[in-house]
Coordinates of C-alpha atoms in Angstrom, one line a residue:
Chain A
M1 CA 47.4 -4.9 61.5
T2 CA 47.7 -2.8 64.6
R3 CA 47.1 0.9 64.5
F4 CA 48.3 1.6 68.0
S5 CA 51.9 1.7 67.2
A6 CA 51.2 3.7 64.0
S7 CA 49.2 6.4 65.8
T8 CA 51.6 6.8 68.6
A9 CA 54.7 6.7 66.5
A10 CA 53.9 8.4 63.3
V11 CA 52.8 11.8 64.5
V12 CA 54.8 13.5 67.3
I13 CA 54.0 17.0 68.2
A14 CA 56.2 20.0 69.0
C15 CA 57.4 20.4 72.5
A16 CA 60.7 22.2 71.9
L17 CA 59.3 24.9 69.7
A18 CA 60.9 27.9 71.3
T19 CA 59.6 30.5 68.9
A20 CA 55.9 29.5 69.2
G21 CA 55.0 32.2 71.8
T22 CA 56.2 35.1 69.7
A23 CA 55.0 33.8 66.4
A24 CA 51.5 33.4 67.8
Q25 CA 51.1 37.1 68.3
K26 CA 50.9 37.7 64.6
Q27 CA 47.4 38.3 63.4
P28 CA 46.2 36.0 60.5
A29 CA 45.7 37.6 57.2
A30 CA 42.1 38.8 56.3
E31 CA 42.1 36.2 53.5
G32 CA 42.2 33.5 56.1
K33 CA 39.0 34.5 57.9
A34 CA 35.7 32.6 57.3
G35 CA 33.8 33.6 54.2
T36 CA 36.4 36.2 53.0
S37 CA 37.8 34.2 50.1
A38 CA 37.6 35.6 46.6
Y39 CA 37.4 32.1 45.2
K40 CA 34.0 31.2 43.9
P41 CA 33.4 27.4 44.0
A42 CA 31.3 25.7 41.3
R43 CA 27.7 24.6 42.1
T44 CA 26.2 21.2 42.5
P45 CA 23.1 20.5 40.4
D46 CA 20.9 21.4 43.4
G47 CA 22.8 24.7 43.8
Q48 CA 25.2 24.1 46.7
P49 CA 28.7 25.3 46.5
N50 CA 30.5 22.2 45.3
I51 CA 33.0 20.9 47.9
S52 CA 32.6 17.2 46.9
G53 CA 35.5 15.0 46.1
M54 CA 38.5 13.2 47.4
W55 CA 40.5 15.1 50.1
E56 CA 43.7 14.6 52.1
P57 CA 44.8 16.1 55.4
G58 CA 46.0 19.7 55.1
P59 CA 49.4 20.9 56.2
G60 CA 50.3 20.7 59.9
R61 CA 51.6 23.1 62.4
P62 CA 51.2 23.4 66.2
F63 CA 47.6 23.4 67.3
E64 CA 48.1 25.5 70.4
N65 CA 50.7 27.4 72.3
P66 CA 52.0 25.5 75.3
R67 CA 50.8 26.9 78.6
G68 CA 54.2 26.1 80.2
G69 CA 57.7 26.5 79.0
P70 CA 59.3 24.4 76.3
W71 CA 60.1 20.8 77.3
K72 CA 63.5 19.3 76.7
P73 CA 63.4 15.6 76.1
P74 CA 65.9 13.5 78.2
A75 CA 69.3 13.0 76.5
G76 CA 69.3 10.0 74.2
A77 CA 65.5 9.8 74.0
T78 CA 64.1 9.2 70.6
G79 CA 60.4 9.6 71.3
A80 CA 57.4 7.3 71.0
N81 CA 58.4 4.2 69.2
G82 CA 61.5 5.8 67.8
A83 CA 59.8 8.8 66.3
A84 CA 61.5 12.2 66.7
F85 CA 60.4 14.3 69.7
T86 CA 60.2 17.5 67.9
F87 CA 57.4 16.9 65.5
F88 CA 57.6 20.4 64.0
A89 CA 61.3 20.6 63.8
P90 CA 62.8 20.9 60.3
G91 CA 62.8 17.6 58.5
D92 CA 60.0 16.0 60.6
Q93 CA 57.3 14.3 58.5
L94 CA 53.8 15.7 58.8
P95 CA 50.6 14.2 57.5
G96 CA 49.8 16.9 55.0
G97 CA 53.2 18.5 54.7
R98 CA 54.3 21.7 56.5
S99 CA 52.2 24.8 56.8
T100 CA 53.7 28.1 55.9
E101 CA 51.3 29.8 58.2
K102 CA 52.9 31.3 61.4
G103 CA 51.7 30.6 64.9
P104 CA 49.4 27.9 66.2
M105 CA 45.9 27.1 64.8
V106 CA 44.3 28.6 67.8
F107 CA 43.7 32.3 67.0
D108 CA 41.2 33.2 69.6
P109 CA 42.2 33.9 72.3
P110 CA 45.1 35.7 70.6
D111 CA 47.7 34.1 72.9
G112 CA 46.9 30.8 71.3
I113 CA 46.4 29.1 74.6
I114 CA 43.2 27.0 75.0
P115 CA 41.2 28.8 77.9
L116 CA 40.8 25.8 80.2
Q117 CA 39.2 26.1 83.6
P118 CA 41.7 25.3 86.4
W119 CA 40.2 21.9 87.1
A120 CA 40.5 21.0 83.4
V121 CA 44.2 22.0 83.4
A122 CA 44.7 19.7 86.4
K123 CA 42.7 16.9 84.7
R124 CA 44.8 17.3 81.6
D125 CA 48.0 17.0 83.7
E126 CA 46.6 13.8 85.2
I127 CA 45.6 12.4 81.9
I128 CA 48.8 13.0 80.1
A129 CA 50.9 11.7 83.0
H130 CA 49.0 8.4 82.9
Q131 CA 48.9 7.5 79.2
D132 CA 50.2 4.0 80.1
K133 CA 46.9 3.3 81.9
V134 CA 43.9 2.3 79.9
E135 CA 41.5 4.4 81.9
Y136 CA 43.4 7.6 80.8
L137 CA 44.4 6.5 77.3
D138 CA 43.7 8.6 74.3
P139 CA 40.2 7.5 73.1
R140 CA 41.5 7.3 69.5
V141 CA 44.2 4.8 70.6
R142 CA 41.3 2.6 72.0
C143 CA 39.7 2.9 68.5
L144 CA 36.8 5.0 69.7
Q145 CA 35.5 7.7 67.4
S146 CA 37.6 10.7 66.5
G147 CA 35.1 13.2 67.9
V148 CA 34.4 16.7 66.5
P149 CA 36.3 18.9 65.6
R150 CA 39.2 16.5 66.2
A151 CA 38.3 14.4 63.2
N152 CA 39.4 17.3 60.9
L153 CA 42.8 17.8 62.5
P154 CA 45.7 16.4 60.4
V155 CA 46.7 12.8 61.3
F156 CA 48.5 10.1 59.3
Y157 CA 46.3 7.3 57.8
N158 CA 43.4 9.6 57.2
S159 CA 41.7 10.9 54.1
Y160 CA 38.3 12.2 53.3
Q161 CA 35.6 11.9 50.8
I162 CA 32.8 14.5 50.6
L163 CA 29.5 13.7 49.0
Q164 CA 26.7 16.2 48.4
I165 CA 23.1 15.2 47.8
P166 CA 20.0 17.5 47.9
G167 CA 19.6 18.5 51.5
A168 CA 22.8 17.1 52.9
V169 CA 26.6 17.2 52.9
V170 CA 28.3 13.9 53.9
I171 CA 31.9 13.6 55.1
L172 CA 33.4 10.1 55.0
Y173 CA 36.5 9.8 57.0
E174 CA 39.0 7.0 56.4
W175 CA 40.2 7.0 60.0
N176 CA 38.2 4.4 61.8
H177 CA 35.4 4.5 59.3
M178 CA 33.6 7.6 60.6
T179 CA 30.7 9.1 58.7
R180 CA 29.1 12.5 59.2
V181 CA 25.8 13.1 57.6
I182 CA 25.1 16.9 57.9
P183 CA 21.4 17.7 57.1
L184 CA 20.8 21.1 55.5
D185 CA 17.0 21.0 55.7
G186 CA 16.6 23.1 58.8
R187 CA 15.5 20.2 61.0
P188 CA 16.0 20.7 64.8
H189 CA 18.8 19.0 66.7
L190 CA 18.1 15.6 68.3
P191 CA 16.5 15.7 71.7
A192 CA 19.1 16.6 74.4
S193 CA 18.8 13.1 75.9
I194 CA 20.5 11.5 72.9
K195 CA 24.3 11.7 73.2
L196 CA 26.8 10.9 70.5
A197 CA 30.6 10.7 70.4
N198 CA 30.7 12.8 67.2
G199 CA 27.8 14.9 68.2
D200 CA 24.7 15.9 66.2
S201 CA 25.4 18.1 63.1
R202 CA 23.1 20.6 61.4
G203 CA 24.4 22.6 58.5
H204 CA 23.4 25.5 56.3
W205 CA 25.2 27.6 53.7
E206 CA 26.1 31.2 54.4
G207 CA 27.1 32.3 50.9
D208 CA 29.9 29.9 50.0
T209 CA 30.6 28.9 53.6
L210 CA 29.2 25.7 55.1
V211 CA 28.2 26.4 58.7
V212 CA 27.7 23.4 60.9
D213 CA 26.2 23.5 64.4
V214 CA 27.2 20.5 66.5
T215 CA 25.7 19.6 69.8
N216 CA 24.5 16.4 71.7
F217 CA 28.0 15.3 72.6
N218 CA 28.8 12.5 75.0
E219 CA 31.9 12.6 77.3
E220 CA 33.6 9.5 75.8
V221 CA 36.1 11.2 73.5
W222 CA 38.4 14.3 73.3
P223 CA 37.4 17.4 71.3
V224 CA 40.8 18.1 69.8
G225 CA 44.3 16.5 69.5
S226 CA 46.5 16.4 66.5
G227 CA 48.7 13.4 66.0
A228 CA 50.1 11.8 69.1
P229 CA 52.2 13.5 71.9
P230 CA 55.7 12.3 72.6
E231 CA 56.1 9.9 75.5
G232 CA 57.0 11.7 78.8
A233 CA 56.1 15.2 77.7
P234 CA 54.1 17.0 80.4
A235 CA 50.7 18.4 79.5
A236 CA 52.0 22.0 80.0
A237 CA 54.5 21.5 77.1
L238 CA 52.0 20.1 74.6
T239 CA 51.1 22.0 71.5
S240 CA 48.8 19.3 70.1
G241 CA 45.6 19.7 72.1
H242 CA 45.8 16.2 73.7
G243 CA 44.3 15.4 77.1
I244 CA 41.4 17.9 77.1
V245 CA 38.1 16.4 78.2
Q246 CA 34.7 17.4 76.9
S247 CA 31.4 17.6 78.7
D248 CA 27.8 17.1 77.4
Q249 CA 27.6 20.9 77.2
L250 CA 30.2 21.1 74.3
H251 CA 28.9 23.2 71.4
V252 CA 30.9 23.4 68.2
V253 CA 30.3 25.8 65.3
E254 CA 32.3 24.8 62.3
R255 CA 32.9 26.7 59.1
Y256 CA 34.1 25.2 55.8
W257 CA 35.0 27.3 52.8
M258 CA 37.1 26.9 49.7
T259 CA 40.0 29.3 49.2
D260 CA 41.1 27.8 45.9
A261 CA 40.1 24.8 43.8
D262 CA 42.2 22.5 45.9
T263 CA 41.8 23.8 49.4
I264 CA 39.0 23.8 52.0
R265 CA 39.8 26.1 54.9
Y266 CA 38.2 25.2 58.2
E267 CA 37.4 27.1 61.4
A268 CA 35.8 25.8 64.6
R269 CA 34.5 27.7 67.6
L270 CA 34.2 25.6 70.8
E271 CA 32.1 26.5 73.7
D272 CA 31.8 24.2 76.8
P273 CA 30.9 26.1 80.0
K274 CA 32.0 23.1 82.1
V275 CA 35.5 23.0 80.6
Y276 CA 36.5 26.4 79.2
T277 CA 36.6 29.9 80.8
R278 CA 35.4 31.3 77.4
P279 CA 34.7 30.2 73.9
W280 CA 37.7 29.7 71.7
S281 CA 38.5 29.2 68.0
F282 CA 41.0 27.7 65.6
R283 CA 41.4 27.6 61.9
F284 CA 43.7 26.1 59.3
D285 CA 43.6 24.6 55.8
A286 CA 42.0 21.3 56.7
F287 CA 41.5 19.5 53.4
K288 CA 43.8 19.4 50.4
R289 CA 42.4 18.0 47.1
G290 CA 43.3 14.4 46.6
Q291 CA 43.9 12.6 43.3
P292 CA 40.7 11.9 41.4
N293 CA 41.3 8.1 41.6
H294 CA 42.0 8.3 45.3
Q295 CA 39.9 6.0 47.4
L296 CA 39.3 5.5 51.1
F297 CA 40.6 2.2 52.4
E298 CA 39.0 0.3 55.2
Y299 CA 40.5 1.2 58.6
A300 CA 39.8 -1.8 60.8
C301 CA 41.1 -0.2 64.0
H302 CA 39.5 -2.2 66.8
E303 CA 39.7 -5.4 64.8
G304 CA 43.5 -5.1 64.7
N305 CA 43.9 -4.0 68.3
R306 CA 43.9 -7.5 70.0
K307 CA 47.5 -7.4 71.2
N308 CA 47.1 -3.9 72.7
I309 CA 43.9 -4.7 74.4
Q310 CA 45.6 -7.7 75.9
L311 CA 48.6 -5.6 77.0
L312 CA 46.4 -2.9 78.5
T313 CA 43.7 -5.0 80.2
G314 CA 45.0 -8.6 80.4
V315 CA 41.8 -9.6 78.5
D316 CA 42.3 -11.6 75.3
I317 CA 39.4 -10.7 73.1
E318 CA 39.7 -13.9 71.1
K319 CA 39.3 -16.2 74.1
Chain B
M17 CA 48.5 1.7 53.0
R18 CA 47.6 3.4 49.9
L19 CA 47.1 1.9 46.5
H20 CA 46.2 3.6 43.3
Y21 CA 45.4 1.5 40.3
A22 CA 46.3 2.7 36.8
W23 CA 44.2 5.8 36.0
G24 CA 44.2 4.9 32.3
L25 CA 42.5 1.7 33.0
V26 CA 39.8 3.4 35.1
A27 CA 39.2 6.0 32.5
A28 CA 38.6 3.3 29.9
A29 CA 36.2 1.5 32.2
V30 CA 34.3 4.8 32.9
V31 CA 33.8 5.4 29.1
A32 CA 32.5 1.9 28.6
T33 CA 30.1 2.1 31.5
G34 CA 29.0 5.6 30.4
A35 CA 27.7 4.1 27.2
Y36 CA 26.0 1.3 29.1
V37 CA 24.3 3.7 31.4
Q38 CA 22.9 5.7 28.5
G39 CA 21.0 2.7 27.3
G40 CA 19.9 1.6 30.8
Q41 CA 16.8 3.6 31.4
G42 CA 14.3 0.8 30.7
R43 CA 11.9 -0.7 33.2
G44 CA 13.0 -3.5 35.5
A45 CA 10.9 -6.6 34.9
Q46 CA 9.7 -7.0 38.5
S47 CA 9.8 -3.4 39.9
T48 CA 6.8 -1.2 40.4
T49 CA 8.1 2.2 39.2
G50 CA 4.9 4.2 39.5
A51 CA 5.5 5.7 42.9
L52 CA 9.3 5.5 42.8
A53 CA 11.2 8.7 43.5
R54 CA 14.2 9.2 41.1
T55 CA 17.4 11.1 41.4
A56 CA 18.4 13.8 38.9
D57 CA 20.2 11.2 36.8
G58 CA 17.1 9.1 36.5
K59 CA 18.0 6.3 38.9
P60 CA 15.7 5.0 41.6
N61 CA 16.3 7.3 44.6
L62 CA 17.6 5.1 47.4
N63 CA 18.5 8.0 49.7
G64 CA 17.1 7.6 53.2
M65 CA 17.0 5.3 56.3
W66 CA 16.3 1.6 55.7
Q67 CA 16.2 -1.5 57.8
V68 CA 15.7 -5.3 57.4
L69 CA 13.0 -6.8 59.7
N70 CA 13.6 -10.5 60.1
S71 CA 15.8 -13.0 62.1
A72 CA 18.5 -13.6 59.4
N73 CA 21.1 -12.0 61.7
W74 CA 20.6 -14.9 64.2
D75 CA 20.3 -17.7 61.6
L76 CA 19.9 -17.6 57.8
E77 CA 18.2 -20.9 57.9
A78 CA 14.8 -21.8 59.5
H79 CA 15.2 -22.0 63.3
S80 CA 13.2 -22.1 66.5
A81 CA 13.3 -19.3 69.0
E82 CA 15.8 -19.5 71.8
D83 CA 16.6 -17.3 74.8
G84 CA 17.3 -13.9 73.2
I85 CA 17.0 -15.2 69.7
P86 CA 13.8 -14.7 67.6
G87 CA 12.7 -17.7 65.6
G88 CA 12.4 -17.4 61.9
L89 CA 11.9 -18.7 58.4
S90 CA 14.9 -19.5 56.1
V91 CA 16.0 -16.7 53.8
V92 CA 18.1 -19.2 51.8
E93 CA 16.7 -20.2 48.4
G94 CA 16.0 -24.0 48.8
G95 CA 16.1 -23.7 52.6
T96 CA 19.6 -24.8 53.5
I97 CA 23.2 -23.6 52.7
P98 CA 25.1 -26.0 50.4
Y99 CA 28.2 -26.5 52.5
L100 CA 31.1 -28.8 51.6
P101 CA 31.3 -31.5 54.2
A102 CA 34.3 -30.1 56.2
A103 CA 32.8 -26.7 56.1
L104 CA 29.5 -28.0 57.5
A105 CA 31.4 -29.5 60.4
K106 CA 33.1 -26.1 61.0
R107 CA 29.8 -24.3 60.9
N108 CA 28.4 -26.7 63.6
E109 CA 31.5 -26.1 65.7
N110 CA 31.0 -22.4 65.3
R111 CA 27.3 -22.7 66.3
A112 CA 28.1 -24.5 69.5
Q113 CA 30.3 -21.5 70.6
R114 CA 28.1 -18.8 69.1
K115 CA 27.7 -16.8 72.3
T116 CA 31.4 -15.9 72.5
A117 CA 32.7 -16.8 69.1
D118 CA 30.4 -14.6 67.0
P119 CA 32.7 -11.8 65.7
L120 CA 29.9 -9.3 66.5
S121 CA 30.2 -10.1 70.2
K122 CA 33.7 -8.5 69.9
C123 CA 32.3 -5.5 68.0
Y124 CA 34.1 -6.5 64.8
I125 CA 32.9 -5.0 61.5
P126 CA 30.0 -7.3 60.4
G127 CA 31.0 -7.9 56.7
V128 CA 28.8 -8.2 53.7
P129 CA 25.9 -9.2 53.4
R130 CA 25.4 -9.5 57.2
V131 CA 25.8 -5.7 57.8
T132 CA 22.5 -5.3 55.8
Y133 CA 20.4 -7.5 58.1
V134 CA 21.9 -6.8 61.6
P135 CA 18.9 -5.4 63.6
Y136 CA 20.0 -1.8 63.1
P137 CA 19.0 0.8 60.5
F138 CA 21.3 2.3 57.9
Q139 CA 21.3 5.4 55.7
I140 CA 22.0 5.3 52.0
I141 CA 23.6 8.4 50.4
Q142 CA 23.3 8.1 46.7
T143 CA 25.3 10.1 44.1
P144 CA 25.8 9.2 40.4
K145 CA 29.4 7.8 41.0
Y146 CA 29.4 6.8 44.7
I147 CA 26.8 5.2 46.9
A148 CA 27.8 5.4 50.5
V149 CA 26.0 3.5 53.3
S150 CA 26.3 4.6 56.9
Y151 CA 25.3 1.8 59.3
E152 CA 24.3 2.3 62.9
F153 CA 26.1 -0.8 64.1
A154 CA 29.7 0.1 65.0
H155 CA 29.6 3.1 62.7
T156 CA 30.4 0.7 59.8
Q157 CA 30.9 2.6 56.6
R158 CA 30.6 1.3 53.0
I159 CA 31.4 3.1 49.8
I160 CA 30.1 1.5 46.6
Y161 CA 31.9 2.7 43.5
V162 CA 29.4 3.1 40.7
D163 CA 31.9 4.8 38.4
G164 CA 32.9 1.8 36.4
S165 CA 36.2 1.3 38.2
P166 CA 37.5 -2.2 38.7
H167 CA 38.1 -4.0 42.0
V168 CA 41.3 -3.4 43.9
E169 CA 43.6 -6.5 43.6
A170 CA 45.2 -8.7 46.2
L171 CA 43.9 -7.0 49.3
D172 CA 41.4 -8.2 51.9
F173 CA 38.9 -6.2 53.9
W174 CA 36.3 -7.0 56.5
M175 CA 33.7 -5.4 54.2
G176 CA 35.3 -6.4 50.9
D177 CA 35.6 -4.1 48.0
S178 CA 32.3 -3.1 46.4
R179 CA 31.8 -2.0 42.8
G180 CA 28.2 -1.3 41.6
R181 CA 26.3 -0.8 38.4
W182 CA 22.7 -0.2 37.5
E183 CA 20.8 -2.8 35.4
N184 CA 17.6 -1.0 34.6
D185 CA 16.3 -0.2 38.1
T186 CA 18.4 -2.8 39.9
L187 CA 21.5 -1.8 41.7
V188 CA 24.0 -4.7 41.2
V189 CA 26.9 -4.6 43.7
D190 CA 29.8 -7.0 43.1
S191 CA 32.1 -7.5 46.2
T192 CA 35.4 -9.3 46.4
D193 CA 38.6 -9.0 48.5
F194 CA 37.1 -10.3 51.7
N195 CA 39.0 -11.7 54.7
D196 CA 37.9 -14.9 56.3
Q197 CA 37.0 -13.3 59.7
T198 CA 33.3 -12.5 59.5
W199 CA 30.3 -14.7 60.0
L200 CA 27.1 -14.6 57.9
D201 CA 25.0 -14.8 61.0
N202 CA 25.0 -15.6 64.7
A203 CA 24.5 -19.3 64.0
G204 CA 28.1 -19.8 62.8
N205 CA 27.5 -19.7 59.1
F206 CA 30.8 -18.5 57.6
H207 CA 32.9 -18.2 54.5
S208 CA 36.6 -18.2 53.4
D209 CA 38.6 -15.3 51.9
K210 CA 37.5 -16.7 48.5
L211 CA 34.0 -15.3 49.1
H212 CA 32.4 -13.4 46.2
V213 CA 29.1 -11.6 46.8
V214 CA 26.7 -10.2 44.3
E215 CA 23.9 -8.1 45.8
R216 CA 20.9 -7.1 43.7
I217 CA 18.8 -4.3 45.1
T218 CA 15.5 -3.7 43.3
P219 CA 12.8 -1.2 44.4
I220 CA 9.5 -2.9 44.9
D221 CA 7.7 0.4 45.5
A222 CA 8.7 3.7 47.1
T223 CA 9.2 2.2 50.6
H224 CA 10.4 -1.4 49.9
L225 CA 13.4 -2.8 48.3
N226 CA 14.0 -6.4 47.3
Y227 CA 17.4 -7.6 48.5
E228 CA 18.8 -10.7 46.7
V229 CA 22.3 -11.9 47.3
T230 CA 24.3 -14.6 45.6
L231 CA 27.2 -16.0 47.6
E232 CA 30.0 -18.0 45.9
D233 CA 32.9 -19.5 47.8
P234 CA 34.4 -22.7 46.3
Q235 CA 36.4 -23.4 49.5
T236 CA 33.2 -23.5 51.6
F237 CA 30.2 -24.1 49.5
S238 CA 29.4 -26.8 46.9
R239 CA 27.7 -24.3 44.6
P240 CA 26.7 -20.6 44.5
W241 CA 23.5 -20.0 46.6
K242 CA 21.1 -17.2 47.2
I243 CA 19.3 -15.4 50.0
S244 CA 16.6 -12.8 49.6
M245 CA 14.5 -10.5 51.8
P246 CA 12.7 -7.2 51.8
I247 CA 14.4 -4.0 53.0
Y248 CA 11.9 -1.6 54.6
K249 CA 12.1 2.2 54.5
R250 CA 12.1 3.8 58.0
L251 CA 9.4 6.5 57.7
E252 CA 9.8 8.3 61.0
P253 CA 10.3 12.0 60.3
N254 CA 13.9 13.3 61.0
L255 CA 15.2 9.8 61.8
Q256 CA 18.9 9.6 61.5
V257 CA 21.8 7.3 62.2
I258 CA 22.2 7.1 66.0
D259 CA 25.5 5.4 66.4
Y260 CA 25.6 2.1 68.3
D261 CA 29.2 2.7 69.5
C262 CA 30.0 -1.0 70.1
V263 CA 33.7 -0.5 70.8
S264 CA 32.9 2.0 73.5
Y265 CA 30.7 -0.5 75.2
F266 CA 33.3 -3.2 74.8
W267 CA 35.9 -1.0 76.6
R268 CA 33.5 -0.3 79.5
R269 CA 32.8 -4.0 79.9
T270 CA 36.5 -4.9 79.6
I271 CA 38.0 -2.3 81.9
K272 CA 35.3 -3.1 84.5
S273 CA 35.8 -6.8 84.4
D274 CA 39.6 -6.6 84.7
S275 CA 40.5 -7.5 88.3
T276 CA 44.2 -6.8 87.8
R277 CA 43.7 -3.0 87.6

C-alpha cells in the first residue's frame, strides 16, 4: 500500500481563498488563548491534568495567509491526483472537518504571514517549484518523520493516543509510527551535539496547560505543513505552510490545554534565528476525542513506498 | 483504513479480564520480587529503557563470528529451529543473500520478536490498559493492548497485532496478524503470514527481565519452538530514545548513488 498518492491527493490546501486576508485581521477570542479555559480536566492518579485517551485530528482551516495574491488554477485542472484545488472551498473534505474559527491558524504576527527571512522565501519558492525532484520533495512524502510542530497539524490517515505515566506524557502518532516521550521530571535537554528530526522535548504543567520546550532539531524535515499543496501552485499562494526549511537553531514552545472534555487546544511558538525575522505563533483545536474503542493502526509508510522510490530515483529497493 | 470491532464484545472481554486481574496478584514461580518496583496497580513496573545484549539479531542459532557479525550461542531451545524441509531450503537461500536481502538493510520495520533483540535500546511506557514500546530502530512503535480486547481480524501488519495479559508477574503478549515480509534475524530465518508469537516477559530482579518467546507457524515449522534471553535495563541517568532514523540514511544513500540525477 503506497501512501504517496494518498498524502498528495487527499489533502489539498486553499489557494483561491480570496477572503483570507481580511478574515485574518479578526482577533481570536480570549477563550482561545493558552491557559484561559474555564474547563477543569480530571486528574491522573499521580495528579497530572488527564489528557490521556484516543484522539483524532481537529478541524482544519488555512494555516497561514498567502504572502502573494490568490492563485487561479489552470482551466480544466483538477489538482493533485484528481483532488480539488480549493481545499478549503465549500464541500471539500478535511481530515477533522471544517473549523468555524475565522482566519488562519497563525495569529502572531497578526497579518497571519509566517515571518520568513528573504533567503527563506526564495528557498521556499525553489522547493515548491521542484516538488517533482526527489531532492526537494516534501520529507513526509519520502516517509521521513513528521517533525514538530508539523506532527500535530491536521492530515488524513492520522490519529493519536496519549498515555500518561508518573513523570512523562507520551504522544503516539499513527502517521508513520512516531512516538514522543515528553519527560516532566525537569531533566535538562540533550547535549546540543545530538540532533533529532522530531527534536528533544521537555515538558511541565503550568496549571492545566502542558508546556513543552523542544530543541535539538536536525535540518532533515519541515517544521510545518498541513496536508499537501496542489500541483503547480506557487509558494506565494500557499496557505498550508509547506516548503519552509528549518535550521538546527529551531526552538519550539508548545502549549496543550483542554477547552472541553473532547478538545485539546494547541499553540506553538517557533523561533529560528536562521530562518525567521521574528518568533511567530499559531493555535487551533488540534485533537478531538476519538471513540473509546479507537486504535492506532500500523502505518508502514516507507515499506509501501517501493514504486515511488523507483520512480523518483531509478533505484529498486527490492533488487 | 479504520476498523472498529464490536464495542459490546470488547466490553464483555474487559469484564471477564477484570475478574481475572483481581485474582492475579500472586507471586510468579521464578521471579524475584523483593527489589522489584511496582506500578500503582500492583504490576511489575517495566517503565524505562531496556536492551538485549547478544547476537540473536545476526543469527538465532549458534554461529561463528564473521566480518561485521559477532559470534554467539543459540538462543533457540534445543539449539536449532525445526523447519519443514522446503522452508529450510528457503532459509538457506535467504542466508546466502543476507547482505542485501535482509529487510533491515532496506530500513523496513523489524517485526516481532526481532525488534526486541536488534542492537538498539527501547523504552517501555506502561499504563494499566496499554503498554507502549518506543524502539530506537527506525522509530518503530508498538502498542500492546492489556485491556482484554480481542485481536483484530483478517488484517496483516509488519509488527502484528499484540494483546497482552498479566499472569502473576509475567506479561504474556499474544501476537497474530503478521505479514510474511520480516525475517527473524540477519541469517535468513523467516516465517509466513501464519506466524503466531507468544512472548512471556518475567522480571528476574529490578534490572533484568527474562524474555521467552514461542513461535508457531505450521507453514514454516514442524512444531512450535522457543527462544529465550535476558533483557537488561539501561541504567545511564537521563538516557532516552535517540532515533536511529534509518529511512533518512536510506534516502541519503539512494540519492547520492543515483547517477541519472
